[in-house]
Structure formats: structure tokens, C-alpha cells
Amino acid sequence: MGKGSGYGKVILFGEHFVVHSIPGVVSAVDSSTDAEVKKATKTNIRDERKTSKGYGEEKRLQQIESIERMLTAMQLDPKLPLDIWIGGSLPGFSGLGASAASSVAIARAISEELGLNLSNEEINAVAYEGEKAYAGNPSGIDNTAATYGGLMWFKKNPAGGQDRVEKIYVKQPVEIVIGSTGKTANTKLMVEGVAERKKKDHEKYDPLFTQAEKLADAGRKALETGDLKKVGELMNENHKILQEIGVSSEELDLLVDMARKHGAIGAKLTGGGGGGCMVALTPDKEVQSKISSAFKTAGYEFLATKIGIQT
Ligand code: PMV
């Protein structure tokens, strides 16, 4: 049997913009998706992840396509019969890079089961192919975070070659709370929507893209110098431009407001939006638990974790 894991992630700056080669900042979280793969006579997928309602059903066809794409990328028969188990501590919530984490986990498990000995770089490339089933035109930020872990600045190569990935080091890990709207979102449709609106309305979108670039670079600097107040302010600004490009939702805005009201120094949606998750910067345990309790009382699932953990 082959085994593998992939990290979950939270995007602190630049989701959606990264698809268009604007830099983004992403951190792996200390939860992962695990996979086990065995050669079989018939394909069987047992997905035992804890998920938000409807996640499994919504993603089922994309999951099958993703595995076929990865097998093809490994120069194997896309219909190769495999028994695949998926589990681990990362919940299947939209926005946490759950699809990329599962792609990396499955790619690693296949590599081990079939003795392919794929390097991290190869696993990342295979998982990127798998991500296309979920995101259409993915930036590659999710599979990169899922493969390598850590905190990083990422810029997609617009020519399709090597992306730029630079590790960010923080003095110490910082507490965050990830709140889930409980709504499963279709990342592919969200990504396509932004691309279409951008094409139709350059006048509105171009300055927002310029602003996103400034935010990601300033966010990186503020993280490196430990200026968390600044990081929070920049996250708030990032949420505003995500609202402007039409990827927030009533519930995401509500959770963002709730987090700020309970002491978060910054909060924004994270990932594809349109449902899914938001992230609140809560750099002390007390604020972190205050926000966690507020989410719990209001009936929302959450993940209290840290960014900048060395993985
Ligand atoms: O919702 P998630 O966890 O799949 O994150 C998507 C992030 C996007 O920037 C919207 C897409 C991408 O490929 O970068």
C-alpha cells in the first residue's frame, strides 16, 4: 500500500489575482489530507474526510477527473484501477485548498504504491494537473503550498514555466481562526467569473489588480518585520478588493465583521470565495478563543490554527 499527505493552506493575500500572475502570500496550516492507495481490479474511492454539507457530492465528478488527469501526468493509464482512501485532519471546506491537499496526498500515495519515486517537484507538477479539474485554470499556489508547506510568496509564471516561490520567515507562528460559511463553492466558476468580468471592464479591474500586487508585497514585508497590525490592515484592504471583484458573499462578510468585532486585527475571505472560508488574524490565544466561541455560538464551523509554522 502507498501512503501520502498534503497540507491545507490559507491564502493571506492575493487569491484570484494570483491566477493572473499577481503575487500572492499563502501559509500551510497544521492540518493535512492523507491518502492510501492500493492496486485493485476495480477503482474504488473511499472519501472519509469531514466535510461541509454537499462537498463530497459537489466535487465527486471533479475528483474522478482529477485522479485521471494525475495518472495521465504520471504517464499511466488514466483508468488504472486503484483502491483509494482519503482522510486526515483537514476538513473538506471550500477555500482551504482541500482539493490540492488531496491531489498531493493521492499523487504521493500512487507514487509510493507503484514505486515511481517522484520528487517533490514532480508531485507538485502532477497535483497541478489534478487541480485543473477543480479550478479550471489554477494558479498553482494551492498545490505548491500543499506539497512544500510553510509560509510563502508565490508568483505564477505567465509563460507557463517555473513559478517564483520564495519562503517567508516569521519570528514566531501567528494565531488565526478560519471560519467556514458551510457553503461549498465551485472554484472553477468563481475563477472564470473573475476572468470574464476583468475582460469586460478593464477600467474597473486594472487598478484593483495593481492594488492587489501592492498588498501582497506589503503584506510579505509586514510579516517579515513582525508588524502584525499592518498585516491585519492589509488583509482588511484585501477583503475590500475581493468584494469589488465580486467573490465575497453575505455570509463571508458577516463572518469577517463578526471576527473584527471580537478583536481580530484583520479579516478577509480566503480561497475562491462565493461561500467557503474566511480567515481572521488573531495574534494571541485569548482573541483566538473569543472569535472561535463567537463562531461556534453562531453555528459556524471553524479551525483555530497558526500561520508560519515550520513544516
Ligand atoms: O478555494 P480554494 O481553496 O480552491 O482556493 C482557490 C484560490 C484561487 O486563487 C481562487 C484559485 C487559484 O488557483 O489560485
Coordinates of C-alpha atoms and ligand atoms in Angstrom, one line a residue:
M1 CA 0.0 0.0 0.0
G2 CA 1.2 3.5 -0.8
K3 CA 0.6 6.4 1.6
G4 CA 0.8 10.2 1.2
S5 CA -0.2 13.6 2.7
G6 CA -0.8 17.1 1.5
Y7 CA -1.0 20.3 3.6
G8 CA -4.1 22.5 3.8
K9 CA -3.5 26.2 3.2
V10 CA -4.8 29.6 3.8
I11 CA -4.2 32.5 1.4
L12 CA -3.4 35.7 3.3
F13 CA -3.1 37.9 0.2
G14 CA -4.0 37.6 -3.5
E15 CA -6.5 34.8 -4.2
H16 CA -7.9 35.2 -7.7
F17 CA -5.3 37.8 -8.6
V18 CA -2.6 35.1 -8.4
V19 CA -4.3 33.3 -11.3
H20 CA -3.4 36.3 -13.4
S21 CA 0.3 36.3 -12.2
I22 CA -0.1 38.9 -9.5
P23 CA 1.9 37.7 -6.4
G24 CA 0.1 36.0 -3.5
V25 CA 1.0 35.1 0.1
V26 CA 0.0 31.7 1.3
S27 CA 0.6 29.7 4.5
A28 CA 0.2 26.0 5.0
V29 CA -1.9 25.1 8.1
D30 CA -1.1 22.2 10.5
S31 CA -3.9 20.0 9.2
S32 CA -3.4 17.7 6.2
T33 CA -5.2 15.4 3.9
D34 CA -3.9 11.8 3.9
A35 CA -4.4 9.2 1.2
E36 CA -3.7 5.5 0.9
V37 CA -3.6 3.8 -2.5
K38 CA -3.6 0.1 -3.4
K39 CA -3.6 -1.6 -6.8
A40 CA -7.0 -3.1 -7.4
T41 CA -9.2 -4.8 -10.0
K42 CA -11.8 -2.1 -9.9
T43 CA -11.5 1.6 -9.0
N44 CA -13.0 2.4 -5.6
I45 CA -12.7 5.8 -3.8
R46 CA -13.5 6.0 -0.1
D47 CA -13.5 9.6 0.9
E48 CA -13.8 9.8 4.7
R49 CA -12.9 13.4 5.2
K50 CA -15.1 15.6 7.5
T51 CA -16.7 18.0 5.0
S52 CA -19.2 20.8 4.8
K53 CA -22.7 19.7 3.6
G54 CA -22.7 18.7 0.0
Y55 CA -19.0 19.0 -0.5
G56 CA -18.5 15.3 -1.5
E57 CA -21.4 15.3 -3.9
E58 CA -20.4 18.6 -5.5
K59 CA -16.8 17.6 -6.0
R60 CA -17.3 13.9 -6.9
L61 CA -17.0 14.2 -10.7
Q62 CA -14.2 16.7 -10.4
Q63 CA -12.4 14.3 -8.1
I64 CA -12.6 11.4 -10.6
E65 CA -11.4 13.8 -13.4
S66 CA -8.6 15.0 -11.2
I67 CA -7.3 11.5 -10.5
E68 CA -7.5 10.6 -14.2
R69 CA -5.5 13.7 -15.0
M70 CA -2.9 12.9 -12.5
L71 CA -2.5 9.3 -13.7
T72 CA -2.1 10.7 -17.3
A73 CA 0.5 13.2 -16.0
M74 CA 2.4 10.3 -14.5
Q75 CA 2.3 8.6 -17.9
L76 CA 0.0 5.9 -16.6
D77 CA -3.4 4.6 -17.9
P78 CA -6.0 7.2 -16.6
K79 CA -8.4 4.3 -16.0
L80 CA -5.8 2.3 -13.9
P81 CA -7.9 0.6 -11.3
L82 CA -7.0 1.7 -7.8
D83 CA -8.4 1.4 -4.3
I84 CA -8.1 5.0 -2.9
W85 CA -8.8 6.0 0.7
I86 CA -8.9 9.7 1.6
G87 CA -8.9 11.0 5.2
G88 CA -6.8 13.2 7.5
S89 CA -7.4 16.2 9.8
L90 CA -8.0 18.8 7.1
P91 CA -11.8 19.3 6.7
G92 CA -13.2 19.4 3.3
F93 CA -14.3 23.1 3.4
S94 CA -14.1 25.2 0.2
G95 CA -11.2 27.7 0.5
L96 CA -8.7 25.6 2.5
G97 CA -7.0 24.1 -0.5
A98 CA -8.7 20.8 0.3
S99 CA -8.7 19.7 -3.3
A100 CA -5.0 20.5 -3.8
A101 CA -4.1 18.8 -0.5
S102 CA -6.0 15.7 -1.6
S103 CA -4.3 15.8 -5.0
V104 CA -0.9 15.9 -3.4
A105 CA -1.7 13.2 -1.0
I106 CA -3.1 10.9 -3.7
A107 CA -0.1 11.6 -6.1
R108 CA 2.3 10.7 -3.3
A109 CA 0.4 7.6 -2.4
I110 CA 0.3 6.5 -6.1
S111 CA 4.0 7.2 -6.5
E112 CA 4.7 5.0 -3.4
E113 CA 2.4 2.2 -4.4
L114 CA 3.8 2.0 -7.9
G115 CA 7.4 2.6 -7.0
L116 CA 7.7 5.7 -9.1
N117 CA 9.9 7.6 -6.6
L118 CA 8.6 11.0 -7.7
S119 CA 10.4 14.0 -6.3
N120 CA 8.5 16.9 -4.5
E121 CA 8.8 18.9 -7.7
E122 CA 7.3 16.1 -9.8
I123 CA 4.5 15.6 -7.2
N124 CA 3.8 19.3 -7.3
A125 CA 3.6 19.2 -11.1
V126 CA 1.3 16.2 -11.1
A127 CA -1.0 17.8 -8.5
Y128 CA -1.2 20.9 -10.6
E129 CA -2.6 18.8 -13.4
G130 CA -5.1 17.4 -10.9
E131 CA -6.1 20.9 -9.7
K132 CA -7.2 21.7 -13.2
A133 CA -10.3 19.5 -12.7
Y134 CA -11.3 21.6 -9.7
A135 CA -10.2 25.1 -10.7
G136 CA -10.1 25.2 -14.5
N137 CA -7.1 27.5 -14.8
P138 CA -5.4 27.2 -11.4
S139 CA -2.6 29.5 -10.3
G140 CA -0.6 26.7 -8.7
I141 CA -0.5 28.4 -5.3
D142 CA -2.6 25.7 -3.6
N143 CA -0.7 22.6 -4.9
T144 CA 2.6 24.4 -4.1
A145 CA 1.6 25.1 -0.5
A146 CA 0.1 21.5 -0.2
T147 CA 3.4 20.0 -1.4
Y148 CA 6.0 22.0 0.4
G149 CA 4.2 23.5 3.4
G150 CA 5.4 26.7 5.2
L151 CA 4.7 30.3 4.5
M152 CA 5.5 31.6 1.1
W153 CA 5.3 34.4 -1.5
F154 CA 4.1 33.0 -4.9
K155 CA 4.0 34.4 -8.4
K156 CA 2.7 32.3 -11.3
N157 CA 4.9 32.3 -14.4
P158 CA 2.6 33.8 -17.1
A159 CA 4.6 31.9 -19.7
G160 CA 3.8 28.6 -18.1
G161 CA 7.3 27.8 -16.9
Q162 CA 8.8 27.7 -13.4
D163 CA 6.7 29.8 -10.9
R164 CA 8.5 32.1 -8.5
V165 CA 8.2 30.7 -4.9
E166 CA 10.0 32.4 -2.0
K167 CA 9.8 31.3 1.6
I168 CA 8.8 33.9 4.1
Y169 CA 10.2 33.5 7.7
V170 CA 8.3 35.0 10.7
K171 CA 9.7 35.4 14.2
Q172 CA 7.1 33.1 15.6
P173 CA 3.9 31.5 14.3
V174 CA 0.8 33.7 14.5
E175 CA -2.7 32.5 15.6
I176 CA -5.5 32.6 13.2
V177 CA -9.1 31.5 13.1
I178 CA -10.6 30.1 9.8
G179 CA -14.4 30.4 9.7
S180 CA -16.4 28.3 7.3
T181 CA -19.7 29.5 5.8
G182 CA -20.6 25.9 5.4
K183 CA -21.3 26.6 1.7
T184 CA -19.5 24.6 -0.9
A185 CA -18.3 26.8 -3.7
N186 CA -17.3 25.9 -7.3
T187 CA -13.8 27.3 -7.6
K188 CA -13.8 26.8 -11.4
L189 CA -16.9 29.0 -11.8
M190 CA -15.5 31.6 -9.4
V191 CA -12.2 31.8 -11.3
E192 CA -14.0 32.0 -14.7
G193 CA -16.3 34.7 -13.4
V194 CA -13.4 37.0 -12.4
A195 CA -11.6 36.4 -15.7
E196 CA -14.8 37.3 -17.7
R197 CA -15.6 40.4 -15.6
K198 CA -12.0 41.6 -15.9
K199 CA -12.1 41.2 -19.7
K200 CA -15.3 43.3 -19.9
D201 CA -14.3 46.1 -17.6
H202 CA -10.6 46.9 -17.7
E203 CA -11.3 50.4 -16.3
K204 CA -12.5 49.0 -13.0
Y205 CA -10.4 45.9 -12.8
D206 CA -6.9 47.1 -13.8
P207 CA -6.4 49.4 -10.8
L208 CA -7.7 46.7 -8.5
F209 CA -5.1 44.3 -9.9
T210 CA -2.4 46.9 -9.3
Q211 CA -3.6 47.4 -5.7
A212 CA -3.6 43.6 -5.2
E213 CA 0.1 43.5 -6.2
K214 CA 1.0 46.2 -3.8
L215 CA -0.9 44.5 -1.0
A216 CA 0.8 41.1 -1.5
D217 CA 4.3 42.8 -1.4
A218 CA 3.5 45.0 1.5
G219 CA 1.9 42.0 3.3
R220 CA 5.0 40.0 2.9
K221 CA 7.2 42.8 4.3
A222 CA 4.9 43.3 7.3
L223 CA 5.0 39.6 8.0
E224 CA 8.8 39.5 7.8
T225 CA 9.2 42.5 10.1
G226 CA 6.6 41.2 12.5
D227 CA 4.3 44.2 12.1
L228 CA 1.1 42.3 12.6
K229 CA -1.1 45.3 13.0
K230 CA 0.0 46.2 9.4
V231 CA -0.7 42.7 8.2
G232 CA -4.2 43.0 9.6
E233 CA -4.9 46.3 8.0
L234 CA -3.7 45.0 4.6
M235 CA -5.9 41.9 5.0
N236 CA -8.9 44.2 5.5
E237 CA -7.9 46.1 2.4
N238 CA -7.6 42.8 0.5
H239 CA -11.1 41.8 1.6
K240 CA -12.4 45.1 0.1
I241 CA -10.9 44.4 -3.3
L242 CA -12.2 40.9 -3.2
Q243 CA -15.7 42.3 -2.6
E244 CA -15.1 44.6 -5.6
I245 CA -14.3 41.8 -7.9
G246 CA -17.5 40.0 -6.8
V247 CA -16.2 37.0 -5.0
S248 CA -17.4 37.7 -1.5
S249 CA -20.8 36.7 -0.2
E250 CA -23.2 37.9 2.5
E251 CA -22.1 35.1 4.9
L252 CA -18.4 35.7 4.3
D253 CA -18.9 39.4 5.0
L254 CA -20.9 38.5 8.1
L255 CA -18.1 36.3 9.5
V256 CA -15.5 38.9 8.6
D257 CA -17.4 41.6 10.5
M258 CA -18.0 39.2 13.5
A259 CA -14.3 38.4 13.7
R260 CA -13.3 42.1 13.6
K261 CA -15.9 42.9 16.3
H262 CA -14.5 40.3 18.5
G263 CA -10.9 41.6 18.3
A264 CA -9.4 40.3 15.1
I265 CA -6.8 42.7 13.8
G266 CA -7.6 41.8 10.2
A267 CA -10.0 39.5 8.4
K268 CA -10.8 38.6 4.9
L269 CA -12.3 35.8 2.8
T270 CA -9.7 33.2 1.8
G271 CA -9.6 31.0 -1.3
G272 CA -12.1 31.1 -4.1
G273 CA -14.9 32.8 -2.2
G274 CA -18.6 32.6 -3.1
G275 CA -19.1 30.6 0.1
G276 CA -16.2 28.6 1.6
C277 CA -14.0 30.2 4.2
M278 CA -12.6 33.4 5.7
V279 CA -9.5 34.0 7.9
A280 CA -9.1 36.2 10.9
L281 CA -5.7 37.3 12.2
T282 CA -5.8 36.8 16.0
P283 CA -2.3 37.1 17.3
D284 CA -3.0 36.0 20.8
K285 CA -4.7 32.9 22.3
E286 CA -7.4 35.0 24.1
V287 CA -8.6 36.7 21.0
Q288 CA -8.4 33.5 19.1
S289 CA -10.6 31.7 21.5
K290 CA -13.1 34.7 21.7
I291 CA -13.6 34.5 18.0
S292 CA -13.8 30.8 17.9
S293 CA -16.5 30.9 20.6
A294 CA -18.4 33.6 18.7
F295 CA -18.4 31.4 15.5
K296 CA -19.4 28.4 17.5
T297 CA -22.3 30.2 19.2
A298 CA -23.5 31.5 15.8
G299 CA -23.4 27.9 14.4
Y300 CA -20.4 28.2 12.1
E301 CA -17.6 25.6 12.0
F302 CA -14.1 26.9 12.4
L303 CA -10.4 25.9 12.6
A304 CA -8.2 27.7 15.2
T305 CA -4.7 27.3 14.0
K306 CA -1.5 29.2 13.2
I307 CA 0.3 30.6 10.2
G308 CA 4.1 30.4 9.7
I309 CA 4.6 27.0 11.3
Q310 CA 7.8 25.4 10.1
T311 CA 6.7 22.3 8.3
Ligands
PMV1 O1 -10.9 27.9 -2.9 P1 -9.6 27.2 -3.0 O2 -9.1 26.7 -1.7 O3 -9.6 26.2 -4.1 O4 -8.6 28.4 -3.5 C1 -8.7 28.9 -4.7 C2 -7.7 30.0 -4.9 C3 -7.8 30.8 -6.3 O5 -6.9 31.9 -6.2 C4 -9.2 31.4 -6.4 C5 -7.6 29.9 -7.5 C6 -6.1 29.6 -7.7 O6 -5.9 28.6 -8.5 O7 -5.2 30.3 -7.3

